[in-house]
mmCIF file of C-alpha atoms in Angstrom:
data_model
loop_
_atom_site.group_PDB
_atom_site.id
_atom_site.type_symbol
_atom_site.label_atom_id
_atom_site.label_comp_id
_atom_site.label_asym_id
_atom_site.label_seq_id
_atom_site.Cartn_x
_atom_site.Cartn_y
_atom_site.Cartn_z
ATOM 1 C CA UNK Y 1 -20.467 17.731 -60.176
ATOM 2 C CA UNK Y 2 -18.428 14.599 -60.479
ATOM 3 C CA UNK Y 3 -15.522 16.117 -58.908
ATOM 4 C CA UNK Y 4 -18.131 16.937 -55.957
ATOM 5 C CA UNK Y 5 -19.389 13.496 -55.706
ATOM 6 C CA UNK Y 6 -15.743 11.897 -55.814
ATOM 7 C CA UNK Y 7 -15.163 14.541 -52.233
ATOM 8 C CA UNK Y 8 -18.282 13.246 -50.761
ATOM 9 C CA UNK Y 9 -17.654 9.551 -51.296
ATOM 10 C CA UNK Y 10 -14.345 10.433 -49.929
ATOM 11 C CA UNK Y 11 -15.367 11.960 -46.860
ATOM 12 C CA UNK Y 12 -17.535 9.435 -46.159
ATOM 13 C CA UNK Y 13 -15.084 6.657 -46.501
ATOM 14 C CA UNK Y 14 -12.791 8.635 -44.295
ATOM 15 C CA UNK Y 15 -15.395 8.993 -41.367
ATOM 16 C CA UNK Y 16 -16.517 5.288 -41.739
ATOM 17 C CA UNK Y 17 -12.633 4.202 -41.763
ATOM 18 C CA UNK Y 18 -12.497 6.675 -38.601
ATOM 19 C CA UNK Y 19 -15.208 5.071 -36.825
ATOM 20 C CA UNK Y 20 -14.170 1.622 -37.141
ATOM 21 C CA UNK Y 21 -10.581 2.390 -36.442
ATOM 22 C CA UNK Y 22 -11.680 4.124 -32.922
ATOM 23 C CA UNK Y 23 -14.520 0.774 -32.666
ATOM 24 C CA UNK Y 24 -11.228 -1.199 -33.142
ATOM 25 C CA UNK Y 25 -9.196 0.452 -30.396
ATOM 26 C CA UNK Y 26 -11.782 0.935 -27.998
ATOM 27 C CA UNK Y 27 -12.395 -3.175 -28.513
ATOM 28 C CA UNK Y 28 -8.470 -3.262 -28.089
ATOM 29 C CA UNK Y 29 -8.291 -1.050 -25.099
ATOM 30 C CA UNK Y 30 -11.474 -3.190 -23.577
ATOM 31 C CA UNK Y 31 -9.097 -6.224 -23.938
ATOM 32 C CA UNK Y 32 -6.193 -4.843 -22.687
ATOM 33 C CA UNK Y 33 -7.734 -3.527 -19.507
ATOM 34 C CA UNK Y 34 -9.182 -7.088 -18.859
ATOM 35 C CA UNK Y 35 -5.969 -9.065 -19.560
ATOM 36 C CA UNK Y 36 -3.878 -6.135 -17.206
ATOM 37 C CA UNK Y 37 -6.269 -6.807 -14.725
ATOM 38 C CA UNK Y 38 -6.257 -10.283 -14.745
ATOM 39 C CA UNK Y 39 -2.631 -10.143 -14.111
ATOM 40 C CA UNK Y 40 -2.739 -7.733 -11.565
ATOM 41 C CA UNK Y 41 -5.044 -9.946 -9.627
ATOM 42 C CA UNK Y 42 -3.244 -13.032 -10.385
ATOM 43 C CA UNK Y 43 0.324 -11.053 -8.582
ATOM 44 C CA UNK Y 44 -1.754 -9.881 -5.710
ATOM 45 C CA UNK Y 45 -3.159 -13.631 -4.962
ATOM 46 C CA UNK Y 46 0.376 -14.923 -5.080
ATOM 47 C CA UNK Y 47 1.289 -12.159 -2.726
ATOM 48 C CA UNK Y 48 4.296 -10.604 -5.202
ATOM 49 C CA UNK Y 49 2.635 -7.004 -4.103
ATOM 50 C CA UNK Y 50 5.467 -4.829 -5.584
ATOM 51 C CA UNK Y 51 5.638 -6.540 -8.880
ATOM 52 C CA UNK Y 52 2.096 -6.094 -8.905
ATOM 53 C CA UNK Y 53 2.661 -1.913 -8.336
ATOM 54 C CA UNK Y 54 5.765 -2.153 -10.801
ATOM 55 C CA UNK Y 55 3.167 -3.391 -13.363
ATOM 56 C CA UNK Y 56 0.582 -0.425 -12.662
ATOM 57 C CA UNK Y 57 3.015 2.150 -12.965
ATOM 58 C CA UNK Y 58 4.087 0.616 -15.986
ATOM 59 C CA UNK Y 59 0.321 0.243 -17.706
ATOM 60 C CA UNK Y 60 -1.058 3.366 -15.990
ATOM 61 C CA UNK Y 61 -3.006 4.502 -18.716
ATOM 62 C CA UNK Y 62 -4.610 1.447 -19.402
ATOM 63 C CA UNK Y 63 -6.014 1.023 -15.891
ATOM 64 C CA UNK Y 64 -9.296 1.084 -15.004
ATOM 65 C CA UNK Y 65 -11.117 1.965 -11.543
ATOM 66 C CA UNK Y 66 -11.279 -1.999 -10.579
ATOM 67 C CA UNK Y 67 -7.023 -1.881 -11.264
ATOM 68 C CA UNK Y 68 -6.554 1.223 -9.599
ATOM 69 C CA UNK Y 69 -8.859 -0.158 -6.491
ATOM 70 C CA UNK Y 70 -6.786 -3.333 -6.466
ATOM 71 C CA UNK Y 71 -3.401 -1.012 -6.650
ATOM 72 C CA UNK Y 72 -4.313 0.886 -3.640
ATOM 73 C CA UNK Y 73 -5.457 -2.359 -1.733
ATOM 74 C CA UNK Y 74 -2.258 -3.722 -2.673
ATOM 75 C CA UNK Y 75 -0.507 -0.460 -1.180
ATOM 76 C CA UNK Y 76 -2.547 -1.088 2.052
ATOM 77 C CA UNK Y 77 -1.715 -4.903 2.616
ATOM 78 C CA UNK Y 78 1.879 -4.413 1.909
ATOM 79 C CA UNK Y 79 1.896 -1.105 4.039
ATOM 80 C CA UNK Y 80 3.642 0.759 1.359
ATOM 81 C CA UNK Y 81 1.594 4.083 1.757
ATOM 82 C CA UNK Y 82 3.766 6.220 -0.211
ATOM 83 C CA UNK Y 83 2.749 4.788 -3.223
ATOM 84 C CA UNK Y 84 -0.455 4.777 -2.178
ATOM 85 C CA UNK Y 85 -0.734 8.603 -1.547
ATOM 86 C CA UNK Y 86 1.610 8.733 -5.059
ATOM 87 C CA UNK Y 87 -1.341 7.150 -6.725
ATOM 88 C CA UNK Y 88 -4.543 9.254 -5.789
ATOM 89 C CA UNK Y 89 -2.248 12.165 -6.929
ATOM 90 C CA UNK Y 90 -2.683 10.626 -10.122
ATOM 91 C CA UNK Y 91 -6.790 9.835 -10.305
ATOM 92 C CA UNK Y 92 -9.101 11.515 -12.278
ATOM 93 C CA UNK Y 93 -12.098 13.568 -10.415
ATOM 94 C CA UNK Y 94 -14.243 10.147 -11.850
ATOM 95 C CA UNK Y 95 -12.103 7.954 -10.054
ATOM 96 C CA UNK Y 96 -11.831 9.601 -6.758
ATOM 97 C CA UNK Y 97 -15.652 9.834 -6.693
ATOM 98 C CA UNK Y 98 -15.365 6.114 -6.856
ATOM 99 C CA UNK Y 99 -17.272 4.798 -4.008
ATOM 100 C CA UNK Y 100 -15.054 1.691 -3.704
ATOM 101 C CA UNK Y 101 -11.408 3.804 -4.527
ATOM 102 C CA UNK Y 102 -12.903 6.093 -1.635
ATOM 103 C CA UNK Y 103 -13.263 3.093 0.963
ATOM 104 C CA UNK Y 104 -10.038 1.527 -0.199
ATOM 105 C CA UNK Y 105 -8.039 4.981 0.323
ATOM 106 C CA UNK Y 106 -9.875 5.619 3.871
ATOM 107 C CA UNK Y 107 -8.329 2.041 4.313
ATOM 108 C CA UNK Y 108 -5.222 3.224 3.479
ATOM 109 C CA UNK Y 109 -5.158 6.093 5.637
ATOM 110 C CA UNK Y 110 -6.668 4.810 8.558
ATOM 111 C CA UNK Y 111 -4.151 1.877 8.091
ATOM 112 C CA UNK Y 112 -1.115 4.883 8.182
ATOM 113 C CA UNK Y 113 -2.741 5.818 11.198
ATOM 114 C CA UNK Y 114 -3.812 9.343 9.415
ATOM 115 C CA UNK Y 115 -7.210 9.567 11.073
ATOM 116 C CA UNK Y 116 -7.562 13.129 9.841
ATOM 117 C CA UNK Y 117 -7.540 12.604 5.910
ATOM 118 C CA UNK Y 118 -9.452 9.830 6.034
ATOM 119 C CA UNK Y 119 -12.060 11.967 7.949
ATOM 120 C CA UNK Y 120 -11.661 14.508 5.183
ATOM 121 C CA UNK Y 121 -11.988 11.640 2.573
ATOM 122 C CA UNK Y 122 -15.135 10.471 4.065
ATOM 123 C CA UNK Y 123 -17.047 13.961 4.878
ATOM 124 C CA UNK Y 124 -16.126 14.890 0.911
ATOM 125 C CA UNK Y 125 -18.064 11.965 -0.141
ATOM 126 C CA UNK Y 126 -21.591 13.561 -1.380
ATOM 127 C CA UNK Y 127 -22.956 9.668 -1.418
ATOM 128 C CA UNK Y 128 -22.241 7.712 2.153
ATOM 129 C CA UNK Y 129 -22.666 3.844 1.180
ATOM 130 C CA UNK Y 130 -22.902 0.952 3.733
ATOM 131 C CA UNK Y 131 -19.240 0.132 2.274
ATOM 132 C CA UNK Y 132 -17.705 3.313 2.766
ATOM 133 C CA UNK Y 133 -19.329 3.585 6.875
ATOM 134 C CA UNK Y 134 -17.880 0.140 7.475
ATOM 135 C CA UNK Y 135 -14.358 1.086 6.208
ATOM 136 C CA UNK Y 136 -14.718 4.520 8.144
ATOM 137 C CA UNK Y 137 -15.989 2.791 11.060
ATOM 138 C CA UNK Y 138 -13.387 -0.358 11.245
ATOM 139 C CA UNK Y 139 -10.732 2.762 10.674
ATOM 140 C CA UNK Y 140 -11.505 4.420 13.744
ATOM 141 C CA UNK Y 141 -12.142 1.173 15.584
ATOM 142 C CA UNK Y 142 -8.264 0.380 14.713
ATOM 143 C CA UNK Y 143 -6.582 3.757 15.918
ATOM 144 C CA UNK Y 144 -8.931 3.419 19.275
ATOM 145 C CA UNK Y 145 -11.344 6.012 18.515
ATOM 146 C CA UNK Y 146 -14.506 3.716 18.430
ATOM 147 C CA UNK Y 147 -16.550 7.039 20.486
ATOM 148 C CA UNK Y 148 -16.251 8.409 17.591
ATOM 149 C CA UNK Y 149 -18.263 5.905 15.560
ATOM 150 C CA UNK Y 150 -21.010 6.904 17.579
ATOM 151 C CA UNK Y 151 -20.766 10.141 16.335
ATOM 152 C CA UNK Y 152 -21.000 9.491 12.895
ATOM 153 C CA UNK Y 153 -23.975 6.588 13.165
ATOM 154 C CA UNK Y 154 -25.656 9.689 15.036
ATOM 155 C CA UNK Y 155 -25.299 10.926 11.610
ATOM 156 C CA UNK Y 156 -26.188 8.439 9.489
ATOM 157 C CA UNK Y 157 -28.891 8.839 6.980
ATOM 158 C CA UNK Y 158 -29.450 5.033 6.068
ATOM 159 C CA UNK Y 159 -29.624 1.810 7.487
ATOM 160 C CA UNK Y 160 -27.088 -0.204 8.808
ATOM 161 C CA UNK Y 161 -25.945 -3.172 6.485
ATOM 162 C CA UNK Y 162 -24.949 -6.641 8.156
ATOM 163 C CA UNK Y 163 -21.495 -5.728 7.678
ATOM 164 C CA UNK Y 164 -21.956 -2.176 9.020
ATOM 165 C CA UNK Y 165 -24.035 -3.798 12.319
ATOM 166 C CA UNK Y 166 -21.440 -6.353 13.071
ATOM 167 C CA UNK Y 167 -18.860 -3.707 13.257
ATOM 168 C CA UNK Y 168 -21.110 -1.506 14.948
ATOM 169 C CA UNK Y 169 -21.538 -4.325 17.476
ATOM 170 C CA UNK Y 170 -17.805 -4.053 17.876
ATOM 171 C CA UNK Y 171 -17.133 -0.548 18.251
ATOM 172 C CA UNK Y 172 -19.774 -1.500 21.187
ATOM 173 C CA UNK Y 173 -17.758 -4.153 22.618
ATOM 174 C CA UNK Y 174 -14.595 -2.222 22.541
ATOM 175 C CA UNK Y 175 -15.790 0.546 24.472
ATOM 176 C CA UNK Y 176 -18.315 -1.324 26.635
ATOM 177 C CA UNK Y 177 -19.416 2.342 28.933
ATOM 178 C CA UNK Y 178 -22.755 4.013 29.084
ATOM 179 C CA UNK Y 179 -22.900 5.159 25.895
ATOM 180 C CA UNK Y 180 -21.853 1.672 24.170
ATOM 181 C CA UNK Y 181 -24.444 -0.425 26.309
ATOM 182 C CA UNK Y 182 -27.329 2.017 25.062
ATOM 183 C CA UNK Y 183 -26.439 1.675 21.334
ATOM 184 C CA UNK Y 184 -25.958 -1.783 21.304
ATOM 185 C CA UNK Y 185 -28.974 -2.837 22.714
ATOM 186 C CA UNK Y 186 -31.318 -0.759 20.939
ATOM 187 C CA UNK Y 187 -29.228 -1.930 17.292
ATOM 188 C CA UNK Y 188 -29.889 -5.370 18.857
ATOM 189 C CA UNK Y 189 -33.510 -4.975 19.699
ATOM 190 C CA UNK Y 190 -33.892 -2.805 16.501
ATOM 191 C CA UNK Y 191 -31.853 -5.673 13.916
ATOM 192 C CA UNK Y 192 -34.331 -6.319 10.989
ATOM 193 C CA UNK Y 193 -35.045 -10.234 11.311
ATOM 194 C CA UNK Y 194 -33.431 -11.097 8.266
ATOM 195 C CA UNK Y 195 -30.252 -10.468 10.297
ATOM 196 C CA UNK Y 196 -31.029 -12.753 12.533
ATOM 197 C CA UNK Y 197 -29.644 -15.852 10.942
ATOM 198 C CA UNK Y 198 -26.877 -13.904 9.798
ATOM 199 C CA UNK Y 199 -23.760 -16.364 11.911
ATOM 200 C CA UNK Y 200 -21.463 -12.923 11.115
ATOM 201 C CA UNK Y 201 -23.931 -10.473 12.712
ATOM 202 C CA UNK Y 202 -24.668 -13.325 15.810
ATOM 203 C CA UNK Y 203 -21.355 -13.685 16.352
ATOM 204 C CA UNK Y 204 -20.589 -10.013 16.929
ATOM 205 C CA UNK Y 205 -23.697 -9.034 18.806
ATOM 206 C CA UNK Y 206 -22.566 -12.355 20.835
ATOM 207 C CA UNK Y 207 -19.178 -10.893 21.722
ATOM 208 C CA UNK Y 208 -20.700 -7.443 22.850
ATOM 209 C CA UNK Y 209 -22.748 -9.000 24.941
ATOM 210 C CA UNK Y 210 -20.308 -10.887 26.631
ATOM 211 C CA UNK Y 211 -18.186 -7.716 26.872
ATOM 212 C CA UNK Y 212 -21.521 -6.171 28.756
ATOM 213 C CA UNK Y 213 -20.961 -9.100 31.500
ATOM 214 C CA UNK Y 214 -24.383 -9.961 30.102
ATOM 215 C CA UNK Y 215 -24.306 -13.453 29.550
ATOM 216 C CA UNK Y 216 -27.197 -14.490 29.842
ATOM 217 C CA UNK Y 217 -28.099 -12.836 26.364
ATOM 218 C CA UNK Y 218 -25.159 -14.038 24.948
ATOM 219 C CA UNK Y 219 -25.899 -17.748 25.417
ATOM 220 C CA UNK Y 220 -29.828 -17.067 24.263
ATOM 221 C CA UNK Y 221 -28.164 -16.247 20.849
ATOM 222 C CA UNK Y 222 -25.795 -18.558 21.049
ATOM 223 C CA UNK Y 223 -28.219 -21.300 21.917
ATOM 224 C CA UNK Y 224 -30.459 -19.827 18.545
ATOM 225 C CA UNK Y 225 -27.818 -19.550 16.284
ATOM 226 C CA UNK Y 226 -28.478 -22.434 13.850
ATOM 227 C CA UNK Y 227 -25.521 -21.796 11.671
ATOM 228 C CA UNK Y 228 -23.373 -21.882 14.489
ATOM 229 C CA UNK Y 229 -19.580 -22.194 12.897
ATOM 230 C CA UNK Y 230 -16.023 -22.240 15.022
ATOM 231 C CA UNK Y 231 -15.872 -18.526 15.157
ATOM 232 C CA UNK Y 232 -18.804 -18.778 16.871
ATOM 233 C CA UNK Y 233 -17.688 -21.101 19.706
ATOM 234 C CA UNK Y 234 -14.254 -19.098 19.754
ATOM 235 C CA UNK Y 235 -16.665 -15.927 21.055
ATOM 236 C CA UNK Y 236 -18.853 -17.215 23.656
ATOM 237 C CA UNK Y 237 -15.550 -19.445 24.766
ATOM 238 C CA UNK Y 238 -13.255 -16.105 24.801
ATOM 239 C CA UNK Y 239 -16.574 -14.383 26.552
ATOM 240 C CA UNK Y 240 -16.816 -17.004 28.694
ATOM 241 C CA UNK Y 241 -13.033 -16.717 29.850
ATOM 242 C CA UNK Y 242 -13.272 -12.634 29.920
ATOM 243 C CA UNK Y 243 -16.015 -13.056 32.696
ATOM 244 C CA UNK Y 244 -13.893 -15.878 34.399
ATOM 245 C CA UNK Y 245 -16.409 -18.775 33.581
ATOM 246 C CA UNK Y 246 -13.445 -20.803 32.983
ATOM 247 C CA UNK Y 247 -15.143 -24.066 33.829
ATOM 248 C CA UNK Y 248 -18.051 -23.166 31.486
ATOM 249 C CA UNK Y 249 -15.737 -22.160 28.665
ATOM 250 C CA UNK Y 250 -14.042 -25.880 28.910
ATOM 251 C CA UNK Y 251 -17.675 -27.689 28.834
ATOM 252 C CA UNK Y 252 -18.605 -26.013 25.833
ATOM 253 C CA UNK Y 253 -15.293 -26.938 24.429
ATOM 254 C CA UNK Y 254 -15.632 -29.954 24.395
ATOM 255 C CA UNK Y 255 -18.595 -29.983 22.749
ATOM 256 C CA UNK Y 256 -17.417 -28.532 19.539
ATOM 257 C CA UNK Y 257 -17.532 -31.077 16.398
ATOM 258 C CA UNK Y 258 -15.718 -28.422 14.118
ATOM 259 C CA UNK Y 259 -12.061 -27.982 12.753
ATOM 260 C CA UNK Y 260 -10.553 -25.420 15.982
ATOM 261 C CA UNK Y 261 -8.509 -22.643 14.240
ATOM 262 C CA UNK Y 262 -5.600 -20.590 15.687
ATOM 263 C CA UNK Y 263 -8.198 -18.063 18.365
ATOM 264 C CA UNK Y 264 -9.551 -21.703 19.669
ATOM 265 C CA UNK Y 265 -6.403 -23.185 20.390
ATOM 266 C CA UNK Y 266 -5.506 -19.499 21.946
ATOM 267 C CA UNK Y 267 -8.919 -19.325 24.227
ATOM 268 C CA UNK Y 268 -8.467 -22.974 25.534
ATOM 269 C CA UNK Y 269 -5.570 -22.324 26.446
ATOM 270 C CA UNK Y 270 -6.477 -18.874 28.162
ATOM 271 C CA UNK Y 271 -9.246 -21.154 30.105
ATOM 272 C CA UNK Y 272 -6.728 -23.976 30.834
ATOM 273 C CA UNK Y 273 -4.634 -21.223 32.313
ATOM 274 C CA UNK Y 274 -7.184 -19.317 34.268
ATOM 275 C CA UNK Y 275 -8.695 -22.532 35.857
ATOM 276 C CA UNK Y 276 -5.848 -24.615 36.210
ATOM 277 C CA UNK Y 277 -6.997 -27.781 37.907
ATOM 278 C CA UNK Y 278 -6.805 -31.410 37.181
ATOM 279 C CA UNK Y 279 -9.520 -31.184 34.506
ATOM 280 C CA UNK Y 280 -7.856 -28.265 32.587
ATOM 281 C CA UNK Y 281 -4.093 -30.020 33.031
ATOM 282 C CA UNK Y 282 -5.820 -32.997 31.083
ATOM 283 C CA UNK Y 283 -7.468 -30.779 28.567
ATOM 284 C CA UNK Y 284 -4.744 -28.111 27.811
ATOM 285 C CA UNK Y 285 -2.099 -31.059 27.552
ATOM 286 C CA UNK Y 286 -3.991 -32.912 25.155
ATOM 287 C CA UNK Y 287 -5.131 -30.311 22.791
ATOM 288 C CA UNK Y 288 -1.374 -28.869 22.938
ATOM 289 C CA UNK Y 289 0.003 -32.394 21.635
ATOM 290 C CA UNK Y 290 -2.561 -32.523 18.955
ATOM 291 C CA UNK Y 291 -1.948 -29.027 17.876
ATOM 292 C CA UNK Y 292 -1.222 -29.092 14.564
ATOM 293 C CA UNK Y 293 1.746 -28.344 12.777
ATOM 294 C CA UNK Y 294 0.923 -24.966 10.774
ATOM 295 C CA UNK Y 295 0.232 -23.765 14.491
ATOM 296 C CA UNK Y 296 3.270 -24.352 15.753
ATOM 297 C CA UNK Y 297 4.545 -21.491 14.447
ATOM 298 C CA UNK Y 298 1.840 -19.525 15.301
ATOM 299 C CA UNK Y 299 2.796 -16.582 17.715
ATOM 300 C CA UNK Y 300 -0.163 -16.059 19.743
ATOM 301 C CA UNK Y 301 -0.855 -19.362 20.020
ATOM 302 C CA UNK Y 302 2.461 -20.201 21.314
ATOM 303 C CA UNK Y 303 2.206 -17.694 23.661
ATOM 304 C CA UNK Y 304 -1.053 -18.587 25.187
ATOM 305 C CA UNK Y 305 0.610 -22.124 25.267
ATOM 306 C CA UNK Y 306 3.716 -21.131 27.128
ATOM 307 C CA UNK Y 307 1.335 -19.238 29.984
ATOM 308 C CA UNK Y 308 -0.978 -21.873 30.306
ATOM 309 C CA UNK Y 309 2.149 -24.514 31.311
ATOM 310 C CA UNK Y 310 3.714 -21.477 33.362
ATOM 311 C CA UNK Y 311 0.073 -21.398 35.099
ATOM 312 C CA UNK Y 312 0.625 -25.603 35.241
ATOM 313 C CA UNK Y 313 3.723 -25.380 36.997
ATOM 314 C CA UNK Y 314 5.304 -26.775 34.502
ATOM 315 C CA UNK Y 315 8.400 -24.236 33.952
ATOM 316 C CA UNK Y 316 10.487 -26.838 31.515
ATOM 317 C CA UNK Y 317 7.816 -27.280 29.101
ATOM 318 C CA UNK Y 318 6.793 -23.588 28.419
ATOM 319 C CA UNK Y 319 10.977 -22.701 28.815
ATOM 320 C CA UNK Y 320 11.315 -25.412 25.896
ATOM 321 C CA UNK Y 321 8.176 -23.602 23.491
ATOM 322 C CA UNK Y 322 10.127 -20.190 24.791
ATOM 323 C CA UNK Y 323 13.648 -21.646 22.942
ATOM 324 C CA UNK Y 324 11.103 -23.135 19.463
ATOM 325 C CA UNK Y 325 9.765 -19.615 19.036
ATOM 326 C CA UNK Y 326 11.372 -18.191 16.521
ATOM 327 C CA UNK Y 327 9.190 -14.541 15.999
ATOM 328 C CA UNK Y 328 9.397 -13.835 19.894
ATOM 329 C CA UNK Y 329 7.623 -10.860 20.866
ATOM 330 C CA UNK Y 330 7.282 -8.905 24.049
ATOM 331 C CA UNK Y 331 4.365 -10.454 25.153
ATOM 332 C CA UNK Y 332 6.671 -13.544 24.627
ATOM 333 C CA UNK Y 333 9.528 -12.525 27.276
ATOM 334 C CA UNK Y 334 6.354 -10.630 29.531
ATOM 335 C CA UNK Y 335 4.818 -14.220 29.412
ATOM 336 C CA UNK Y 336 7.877 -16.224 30.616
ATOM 337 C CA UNK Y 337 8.993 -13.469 32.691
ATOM 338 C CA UNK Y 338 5.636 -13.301 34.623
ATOM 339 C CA UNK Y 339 5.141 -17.020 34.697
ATOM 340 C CA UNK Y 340 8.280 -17.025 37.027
ATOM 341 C CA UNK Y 341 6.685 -15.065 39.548
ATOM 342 C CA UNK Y 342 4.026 -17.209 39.922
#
């Protein structure tokens, strides 16, 4: 009897040391994942992507679905997709029904320009999110399919997001036919009104319209947008320039009180260019000697700069940005090249 007491007790101490040891390494495990991933994040904010991936491989078993999400992002942004296809090999069934590992590996694909698997990706998915039709839609947006987000929002079971509508709004703009100018005006006239005020959403359905040649609607939004920010002057300026309102584009210019970032420096310029008169000599001059220095460098910018003085006349000073530019691209020689025809 004693001798069966003596087991029991001794099972039972072995069960309750069991359960706090696994207590104690799940607490451990918890705390390892955490610290990993704050490390992870910390490498891809610095931008140090690979030792970021080295790090992953290294703690693989320790990740969790937020480290293996951030891995694949990191795959995407530094365009190394072999690791990225390396590393879905490696996910558990759980993981790939992740709804945001699923929107960062369409990402990825679409980003490879494999419009095919992330099709398969997407139509495997039993649960279609907002998140993963924006990343689906922004995909085929990037590899010039956007008819074929039309298809699938023919499909689609729930409600655009904001997110989902604004890049709705810009599959519509790209394509700008028939098709485009019936679907964006009935998502427009259909918007639930606490989109309304949403500057993201305005801003889009702003550009569309513009793209439409409807301007008219364009500046009605523009004119109710009460959140208006310098994205939203760089659309209805760009719009404005698109429809060759060059003259309107420069008045509203000047009436912007905001910081300009690189697209308004880019746009003005494109105006400057397109008008080239007295008034937008005087302008483009003056907002190209207070361009500031982190824009200097800026490609597009300096391209739009050097057209804009070729458009001027003014062959020495876009010949002298030509000589600065020190990430020339084609549309850099096409730009200088062409500006000696005129």
């Amino acid at each position: 009897m004693l001798l069966f007491k003596n087991n029991s007790y001794s099972i039972y101490r072995f069960q309750r040391l069991l359960s706090l040891y696994q207590k104690n390494n799940e607490t451990l495990s918890i705390s390892s994942s955490v610290k990993l991933n704050a490390t992870l994040k910390k490498l891809l904010d610095s931008k140090q992507y690979k030792e970021a991936l080295d790090l992953f491989d290294q703690k693989f078993e320790k990740c969790t679905d937020f480290t293996i999400d951030m891995a694949i992002k990191a795959c995407t942004i530094s365009k190394d997709y072999k690791r990225g296809f390396h590393i879905q090999k490696r996910l558990s069934s759980n993981s790939l029904n992740n709804p945001f590992i699923q929107a960062s590996l369409i990402r990825l694909y679409m980003q490879y320009g494999d419009v095919d698997s992330a099709t398969r990706l997407f139509s495997s998915t039993a649960k279609k999110s907002n998140y993963i039709y924006t990343a689906m839609f922004k995909g085929l947006i990037s590899n010039n399919m956007a008819e074929k987000v039309f298809d699938l929002l023919d499909e689609m079971e729930i409600k655009p997001d904001s997110f989902t509508l604004a890049i709705l709004f810009k599959a519509c703009a790209e394509l700008a036919n028939d098709r485009a100018l019936k679907i964006g005006r009935k998502l427009l006239d259909e918007m639930p009104e606490n989109y309304r005020n949403n500057v993201v959403v305005l801003n889009s359905a702003m550009h569309m319209l513009m793209k439409f040649g409807d301007i008219e609607s364009a500046e009605r939004i523009f004119r109710s947008n009460k959140k208006k920010d310098i994205i939203t002057y760089n659309a209805i300026i760009k719009g404005y320039v698109g429809n060759e309102m060059f003259e309107k584009a420069l008045d509203l210019f000047e009436q912007i009180h905001l910081n300009f970032d690189s697209v308004t420096y880019t746009v003005v310029f494109n105006a400057c260019a397109g008008l080239a008169n007295d008034r937008a000599i005087k302008i483009g001059r003056k907002l190209l000697d207070e361009i500031p220095e982190n824009y200097r460098n800026d490609v597009v910018v300096l391209n739009s700069a050097m057209h804009m003085l070729m458009k001027f006349g003014d062959i020495q000073s876009a010949e002298s940005i030509f000589r600065s530019n020190k990430k020339k691209t084609i549309i850099t020689y096409n730009a200088i090249i062409k500006g000696n025809t005129y």
